[in-house]
mmCIF file of C-alpha atoms in Angstrom:
data_model
loop_
_atom_site.group_PDB
_atom_site.id
_atom_site.type_symbol
_atom_site.label_atom_id
_atom_site.label_comp_id
_atom_site.label_asym_id
_atom_site.label_seq_id
_atom_site.Cartn_x
_atom_site.Cartn_y
_atom_site.Cartn_z
ATOM 1 C CA UNK A 1 -19.401 15.383 -2.848
ATOM 2 C CA UNK A 2 -19.540 12.031 -1.452
ATOM 3 C CA UNK A 3 -17.781 11.216 -4.278
ATOM 4 C CA UNK A 4 -18.342 7.216 -5.387
ATOM 5 C CA UNK A 5 -21.187 5.035 -3.582
ATOM 6 C CA UNK A 6 -21.430 1.172 -3.719
ATOM 7 C CA UNK A 7 -24.530 -1.214 -2.737
ATOM 8 C CA UNK A 8 -24.423 -3.018 -0.212
ATOM 9 C CA UNK A 9 -21.560 -3.414 1.526
ATOM 10 C CA UNK A 10 -21.875 -7.535 1.771
ATOM 11 C CA UNK A 11 -24.234 -9.897 0.192
ATOM 12 C CA UNK A 12 -24.097 -13.464 0.386
ATOM 13 C CA UNK A 13 -25.459 -15.231 -2.367
ATOM 14 C CA UNK A 14 -26.727 -18.804 -3.606
ATOM 15 C CA UNK A 15 -25.802 -20.639 -6.572
ATOM 16 C CA UNK A 16 -28.032 -19.534 -9.407
ATOM 17 C CA UNK A 17 -29.287 -16.434 -7.427
ATOM 18 C CA UNK A 18 -29.479 -13.224 -9.510
ATOM 19 C CA UNK A 19 -28.822 -9.637 -7.862
ATOM 20 C CA UNK A 20 -27.703 -6.080 -8.980
ATOM 21 C CA UNK A 21 -24.508 -3.771 -7.440
ATOM 22 C CA UNK A 22 -25.835 -0.473 -7.105
ATOM 23 C CA UNK A 23 -22.762 2.154 -7.890
ATOM 24 C CA UNK A 24 -23.290 6.142 -8.143
ATOM 25 C CA UNK A 25 -20.813 8.853 -7.921
ATOM 26 C CA UNK A 26 -22.248 12.287 -7.657
ATOM 27 C CA UNK A 27 -18.837 14.198 -9.347
ATOM 28 C CA UNK A 28 -20.616 14.435 -13.282
ATOM 29 C CA UNK A 29 -17.911 11.711 -14.528
ATOM 30 C CA UNK A 30 -18.626 10.301 -17.987
ATOM 31 C CA UNK A 31 -16.220 7.235 -17.817
ATOM 32 C CA UNK A 32 -17.776 4.966 -15.206
ATOM 33 C CA UNK A 33 -15.692 1.334 -14.196
ATOM 34 C CA UNK A 34 -16.102 -2.069 -12.365
ATOM 35 C CA UNK A 35 -13.248 -4.725 -11.592
ATOM 36 C CA UNK A 36 -13.463 -7.479 -9.307
ATOM 37 C CA UNK A 37 -10.305 -8.102 -6.617
ATOM 38 C CA UNK A 38 -9.014 -11.501 -6.287
ATOM 39 C CA UNK A 39 -6.593 -12.917 -4.116
ATOM 40 C CA UNK A 40 -3.563 -13.694 -6.759
ATOM 41 C CA UNK A 41 -5.047 -11.869 -9.371
ATOM 42 C CA UNK A 42 -5.273 -8.044 -8.733
ATOM 43 C CA UNK A 43 -7.972 -6.277 -9.643
ATOM 44 C CA UNK A 44 -9.674 -7.271 -13.788
ATOM 45 C CA UNK A 45 -12.212 -4.743 -15.054
ATOM 46 C CA UNK A 46 -15.371 -6.377 -15.675
ATOM 47 C CA UNK A 47 -17.302 -3.353 -18.024
ATOM 48 C CA UNK A 48 -16.742 -0.632 -18.575
ATOM 49 C CA UNK A 49 -18.702 2.910 -19.701
ATOM 50 C CA UNK A 50 -17.545 6.166 -21.524
ATOM 51 C CA UNK A 51 -20.939 7.714 -21.099
ATOM 52 C CA UNK A 52 -24.966 6.943 -20.588
ATOM 53 C CA UNK A 53 -26.336 4.901 -23.170
ATOM 54 C CA UNK A 54 -22.483 3.690 -23.929
ATOM 55 C CA UNK A 55 -21.101 0.835 -22.298
ATOM 56 C CA UNK A 56 -18.130 -1.948 -23.496
ATOM 57 C CA UNK A 57 -16.854 -5.187 -21.901
ATOM 58 C CA UNK A 58 -13.791 -5.539 -20.561
ATOM 59 C CA UNK A 59 -11.996 -8.564 -19.818
ATOM 60 C CA UNK A 60 -14.116 -10.942 -17.826
ATOM 61 C CA UNK A 61 -17.547 -9.764 -18.702
ATOM 62 C CA UNK A 62 -19.373 -12.941 -18.593
ATOM 63 C CA UNK A 63 -21.523 -14.025 -16.192
ATOM 64 C CA UNK A 64 -21.917 -9.694 -15.961
ATOM 65 C CA UNK A 65 -24.848 -7.311 -17.563
ATOM 66 C CA UNK A 66 -24.408 -3.426 -17.099
ATOM 67 C CA UNK A 67 -26.507 -0.617 -18.218
ATOM 68 C CA UNK A 68 -25.925 3.158 -18.395
ATOM 69 C CA UNK A 69 -29.029 5.377 -18.356
ATOM 70 C CA UNK A 70 -27.838 8.095 -16.484
ATOM 71 C CA UNK A 71 -24.292 9.604 -15.964
ATOM 72 C CA UNK A 72 -24.903 8.657 -12.274
ATOM 73 C CA UNK A 73 -25.663 5.440 -12.099
ATOM 74 C CA UNK A 74 -23.929 1.974 -13.204
ATOM 75 C CA UNK A 75 -25.404 -0.656 -11.580
ATOM 76 C CA UNK A 76 -23.773 -4.102 -12.227
ATOM 77 C CA UNK A 77 -25.914 -6.857 -12.605
ATOM 78 C CA UNK A 78 -25.434 -10.894 -11.990
ATOM 79 C CA UNK A 79 -27.355 -12.721 -14.151
ATOM 80 C CA UNK A 80 -26.837 -16.670 -12.225
ATOM 81 C CA UNK A 81 -24.240 -15.679 -9.544
ATOM 82 C CA UNK A 82 -21.986 -19.156 -9.378
ATOM 83 C CA UNK A 83 -19.280 -19.412 -6.601
ATOM 84 C CA UNK A 84 -16.504 -17.897 -9.341
ATOM 85 C CA UNK A 85 -18.146 -15.011 -8.504
ATOM 86 C CA UNK A 86 -17.725 -14.765 -5.245
ATOM 87 C CA UNK A 87 -14.853 -11.587 -4.962
ATOM 88 C CA UNK A 88 -14.782 -7.936 -3.929
ATOM 89 C CA UNK A 89 -16.389 -5.642 -6.225
ATOM 90 C CA UNK A 90 -15.132 -2.042 -6.959
ATOM 91 C CA UNK A 91 -16.873 0.715 -9.106
ATOM 92 C CA UNK A 92 -14.882 3.379 -10.126
ATOM 93 C CA UNK A 93 -15.434 7.000 -12.105
ATOM 94 C CA UNK A 94 -13.070 9.901 -13.386
ATOM 95 C CA UNK A 95 -13.540 12.446 -16.152
ATOM 96 C CA UNK A 96 -12.591 10.525 -18.560
ATOM 97 C CA UNK A 97 -10.024 7.353 -18.658
ATOM 98 C CA UNK A 98 -6.876 8.436 -20.604
ATOM 99 C CA UNK A 99 -5.180 10.936 -18.816
ATOM 100 C CA UNK A 100 -7.527 11.129 -15.461
ATOM 101 C CA UNK A 101 -7.765 10.166 -12.264
ATOM 102 C CA UNK A 102 -9.549 7.290 -11.220
ATOM 103 C CA UNK A 103 -12.227 7.611 -8.341
ATOM 104 C CA UNK A 104 -12.506 3.934 -6.678
ATOM 105 C CA UNK A 105 -16.042 3.204 -4.485
ATOM 106 C CA UNK A 106 -15.648 1.024 -1.299
ATOM 107 C CA UNK A 107 -16.576 -2.091 -2.415
ATOM 108 C CA UNK A 108 -19.107 -5.084 -2.116
ATOM 109 C CA UNK A 109 -17.742 -8.224 -0.562
ATOM 110 C CA UNK A 110 -20.025 -10.704 -2.490
ATOM 111 C CA UNK A 111 -19.856 -14.734 -1.264
ATOM 112 C CA UNK A 112 -21.919 -17.133 -3.182
ATOM 113 C CA UNK A 113 -22.643 -20.359 -2.115
ATOM 114 C CA UNK B 1 0.359 -7.540 -23.764
ATOM 115 C CA UNK B 2 0.750 -4.087 -20.438
ATOM 116 C CA UNK B 3 1.944 -5.880 -17.074
ATOM 117 C CA UNK B 4 2.866 -4.461 -13.745
ATOM 118 C CA UNK B 5 5.204 -5.793 -10.933
ATOM 119 C CA UNK B 6 5.235 -4.233 -7.945
ATOM 120 C CA UNK B 7 8.624 -5.443 -5.928
ATOM 121 C CA UNK B 8 8.617 -6.283 -2.758
ATOM 122 C CA UNK B 9 5.140 -8.182 -2.555
ATOM 123 C CA UNK B 10 5.411 -7.351 1.261
ATOM 124 C CA UNK B 11 8.116 -4.702 3.107
ATOM 125 C CA UNK B 12 8.278 -3.876 6.812
ATOM 126 C CA UNK B 13 9.991 -1.121 8.758
ATOM 127 C CA UNK B 14 10.282 1.086 11.709
ATOM 128 C CA UNK B 15 8.564 4.470 12.131
ATOM 129 C CA UNK B 16 10.846 7.544 10.902
ATOM 130 C CA UNK B 17 12.099 5.554 7.963
ATOM 131 C CA UNK B 18 11.758 7.178 4.122
ATOM 132 C CA UNK B 19 11.060 4.253 2.312
ATOM 133 C CA UNK B 20 10.811 3.641 -1.388
ATOM 134 C CA UNK B 21 8.014 1.794 -2.812
ATOM 135 C CA UNK B 22 8.734 0.393 -6.754
ATOM 136 C CA UNK B 23 7.043 -0.387 -10.143
ATOM 137 C CA UNK B 24 7.890 -0.965 -13.329
ATOM 138 C CA UNK B 25 5.749 -1.385 -16.389
ATOM 139 C CA UNK B 26 6.588 -3.645 -20.022
ATOM 140 C CA UNK B 27 5.112 -1.075 -22.208
ATOM 141 C CA UNK B 28 6.100 2.674 -22.122
ATOM 142 C CA UNK B 29 3.497 3.848 -24.476
ATOM 143 C CA UNK B 30 1.388 5.265 -21.023
ATOM 144 C CA UNK B 31 -1.243 8.001 -20.939
ATOM 145 C CA UNK B 32 -0.496 8.435 -16.905
ATOM 146 C CA UNK B 33 0.001 6.373 -14.066
ATOM 147 C CA UNK B 34 -1.880 6.447 -10.466
ATOM 148 C CA UNK B 35 -0.562 5.258 -6.902
ATOM 149 C CA UNK B 36 -3.495 4.507 -5.174
ATOM 150 C CA UNK B 37 -3.631 2.966 -1.185
ATOM 151 C CA UNK B 38 -5.571 0.140 -0.107
ATOM 152 C CA UNK B 39 -6.585 -0.641 3.709
ATOM 153 C CA UNK B 40 -7.638 -4.294 4.929
ATOM 154 C CA UNK B 41 -10.864 -4.654 3.757
ATOM 155 C CA UNK B 42 -11.418 -0.367 2.459
ATOM 156 C CA UNK B 43 -11.326 0.359 -1.652
ATOM 157 C CA UNK B 44 -9.308 2.468 -2.991
ATOM 158 C CA UNK B 45 -7.618 5.297 -2.194
ATOM 159 C CA UNK B 46 -5.595 7.839 -5.248
ATOM 160 C CA UNK B 47 -2.954 8.809 -4.001
ATOM 161 C CA UNK B 48 -0.986 10.514 -6.755
ATOM 162 C CA UNK B 49 -1.019 10.421 -10.520
ATOM 163 C CA UNK B 50 1.587 11.292 -12.596
ATOM 164 C CA UNK B 51 0.990 11.636 -16.235
ATOM 165 C CA UNK B 52 3.245 10.462 -19.501
ATOM 166 C CA UNK B 53 4.950 14.292 -19.706
ATOM 167 C CA UNK B 54 5.573 14.817 -16.124
ATOM 168 C CA UNK B 55 8.418 13.234 -14.284
ATOM 169 C CA UNK B 56 6.578 13.473 -10.648
ATOM 170 C CA UNK B 57 4.263 14.108 -8.545
ATOM 171 C CA UNK B 58 4.262 15.233 -4.763
ATOM 172 C CA UNK B 59 2.294 15.286 -1.880
ATOM 173 C CA UNK B 60 3.076 15.777 1.899
ATOM 174 C CA UNK B 61 5.126 13.103 2.903
ATOM 175 C CA UNK B 62 4.403 11.564 -1.001
ATOM 176 C CA UNK B 63 6.463 11.975 -3.656
ATOM 177 C CA UNK B 64 5.486 9.535 -7.137
ATOM 178 C CA UNK B 65 8.323 9.608 -9.661
ATOM 179 C CA UNK B 66 8.235 8.126 -13.789
ATOM 180 C CA UNK B 67 10.630 7.012 -15.802
ATOM 181 C CA UNK B 68 8.789 6.356 -18.704
ATOM 182 C CA UNK B 69 11.419 5.256 -21.002
ATOM 183 C CA UNK B 70 12.901 2.731 -18.577
ATOM 184 C CA UNK B 71 9.114 1.474 -17.589
ATOM 185 C CA UNK B 72 9.660 2.946 -14.184
ATOM 186 C CA UNK B 73 8.085 4.525 -11.385
ATOM 187 C CA UNK B 74 8.974 4.905 -7.282
ATOM 188 C CA UNK B 75 6.558 6.633 -4.393
ATOM 189 C CA UNK B 76 8.590 7.819 -1.745
ATOM 190 C CA UNK B 77 7.295 8.462 1.449
ATOM 191 C CA UNK B 78 9.197 9.987 4.098
ATOM 192 C CA UNK B 79 9.236 10.002 7.346
ATOM 193 C CA UNK B 80 6.743 6.896 7.446
ATOM 194 C CA UNK B 81 4.196 6.804 10.374
ATOM 195 C CA UNK B 82 2.334 3.326 11.335
ATOM 196 C CA UNK B 83 -0.647 5.016 9.730
ATOM 197 C CA UNK B 84 0.650 4.476 6.489
ATOM 198 C CA UNK B 85 0.303 0.394 7.448
ATOM 199 C CA UNK B 86 -1.629 -0.511 4.185
ATOM 200 C CA UNK B 87 -1.115 -2.002 0.538
ATOM 201 C CA UNK B 88 0.244 0.276 -1.827
ATOM 202 C CA UNK B 89 -0.891 -0.418 -6.049
ATOM 203 C CA UNK B 90 -0.027 1.600 -9.152
ATOM 204 C CA UNK B 91 -1.807 1.352 -11.831
ATOM 205 C CA UNK B 92 -1.329 2.819 -15.533
ATOM 206 C CA UNK B 93 -3.380 3.485 -18.705
ATOM 207 C CA UNK B 94 -1.703 2.096 -22.059
ATOM 208 C CA UNK B 95 -2.076 4.048 -25.229
ATOM 209 C CA UNK B 96 -2.598 0.527 -27.289
ATOM 210 C CA UNK B 97 -5.579 -1.835 -25.981
ATOM 211 C CA UNK B 98 -8.032 -2.069 -23.681
ATOM 212 C CA UNK B 99 -9.813 0.920 -22.021
ATOM 213 C CA UNK B 100 -8.773 0.036 -18.526
ATOM 214 C CA UNK B 101 -6.207 0.929 -15.664
ATOM 215 C CA UNK B 102 -3.448 -2.187 -15.601
ATOM 216 C CA UNK B 103 -2.969 -2.911 -11.991
ATOM 217 C CA UNK B 104 -0.365 -4.122 -9.999
ATOM 218 C CA UNK B 105 0.054 -7.029 -7.256
ATOM 219 C CA UNK B 106 0.353 -4.471 -4.751
ATOM 220 C CA UNK B 107 3.617 -3.600 -1.761
ATOM 221 C CA UNK B 108 1.634 -4.461 2.125
ATOM 222 C CA UNK B 109 3.630 -1.933 3.584
ATOM 223 C CA UNK B 110 4.315 -2.698 8.036
ATOM 224 C CA UNK B 111 5.451 0.135 9.658
ATOM 225 C CA UNK B 112 6.314 -0.958 13.089
ATOM 226 C CA UNK B 113 6.197 1.799 16.016
#
């Protein structure tokens, strides 16, 4: 079991560029989510999905887009990168939300210049 | 709105000591509480998951307790080792509100040889 994998590990973008952060899990988990971690702000939920074809917004969704075409993959798209999106991004998965252990990926460190 | 607090923000102790990390939350209506460990520049590693109906969970030298009525959880680390040095995060999933983990800011633990 590879668990939750994320690519790339590091990325530098210029303002206005777009990119996709990849997240995959091999545990057949229905629930997947994206968080960003910033100093002093902790971890904040961006988007989440309760199953293939179903996504919803978290608390900081602006500037990000997601889709869930398969159970395994949950990519996060930055539409037009801004310096405020400089952060560490974590993907997580679990069998469900309430009552289930959440497993996190190793993270992607993104810098927007 | 659920808020999670971890005190102290940082803790430094000599190797071999038993120690307790604290986590408090404002809304006792939770499904579960989860403790994580985060090493510098790395992702979150799940340590223990406590369901709302449970009082404690144990894994090796770690013991986590939950007092839902008072909104408190403690993580007890026995016979601390330098390898335990990391940031420890607690997170809850509330029954009311958004589908997300609510994280504390973490306690940065340093174990001195």
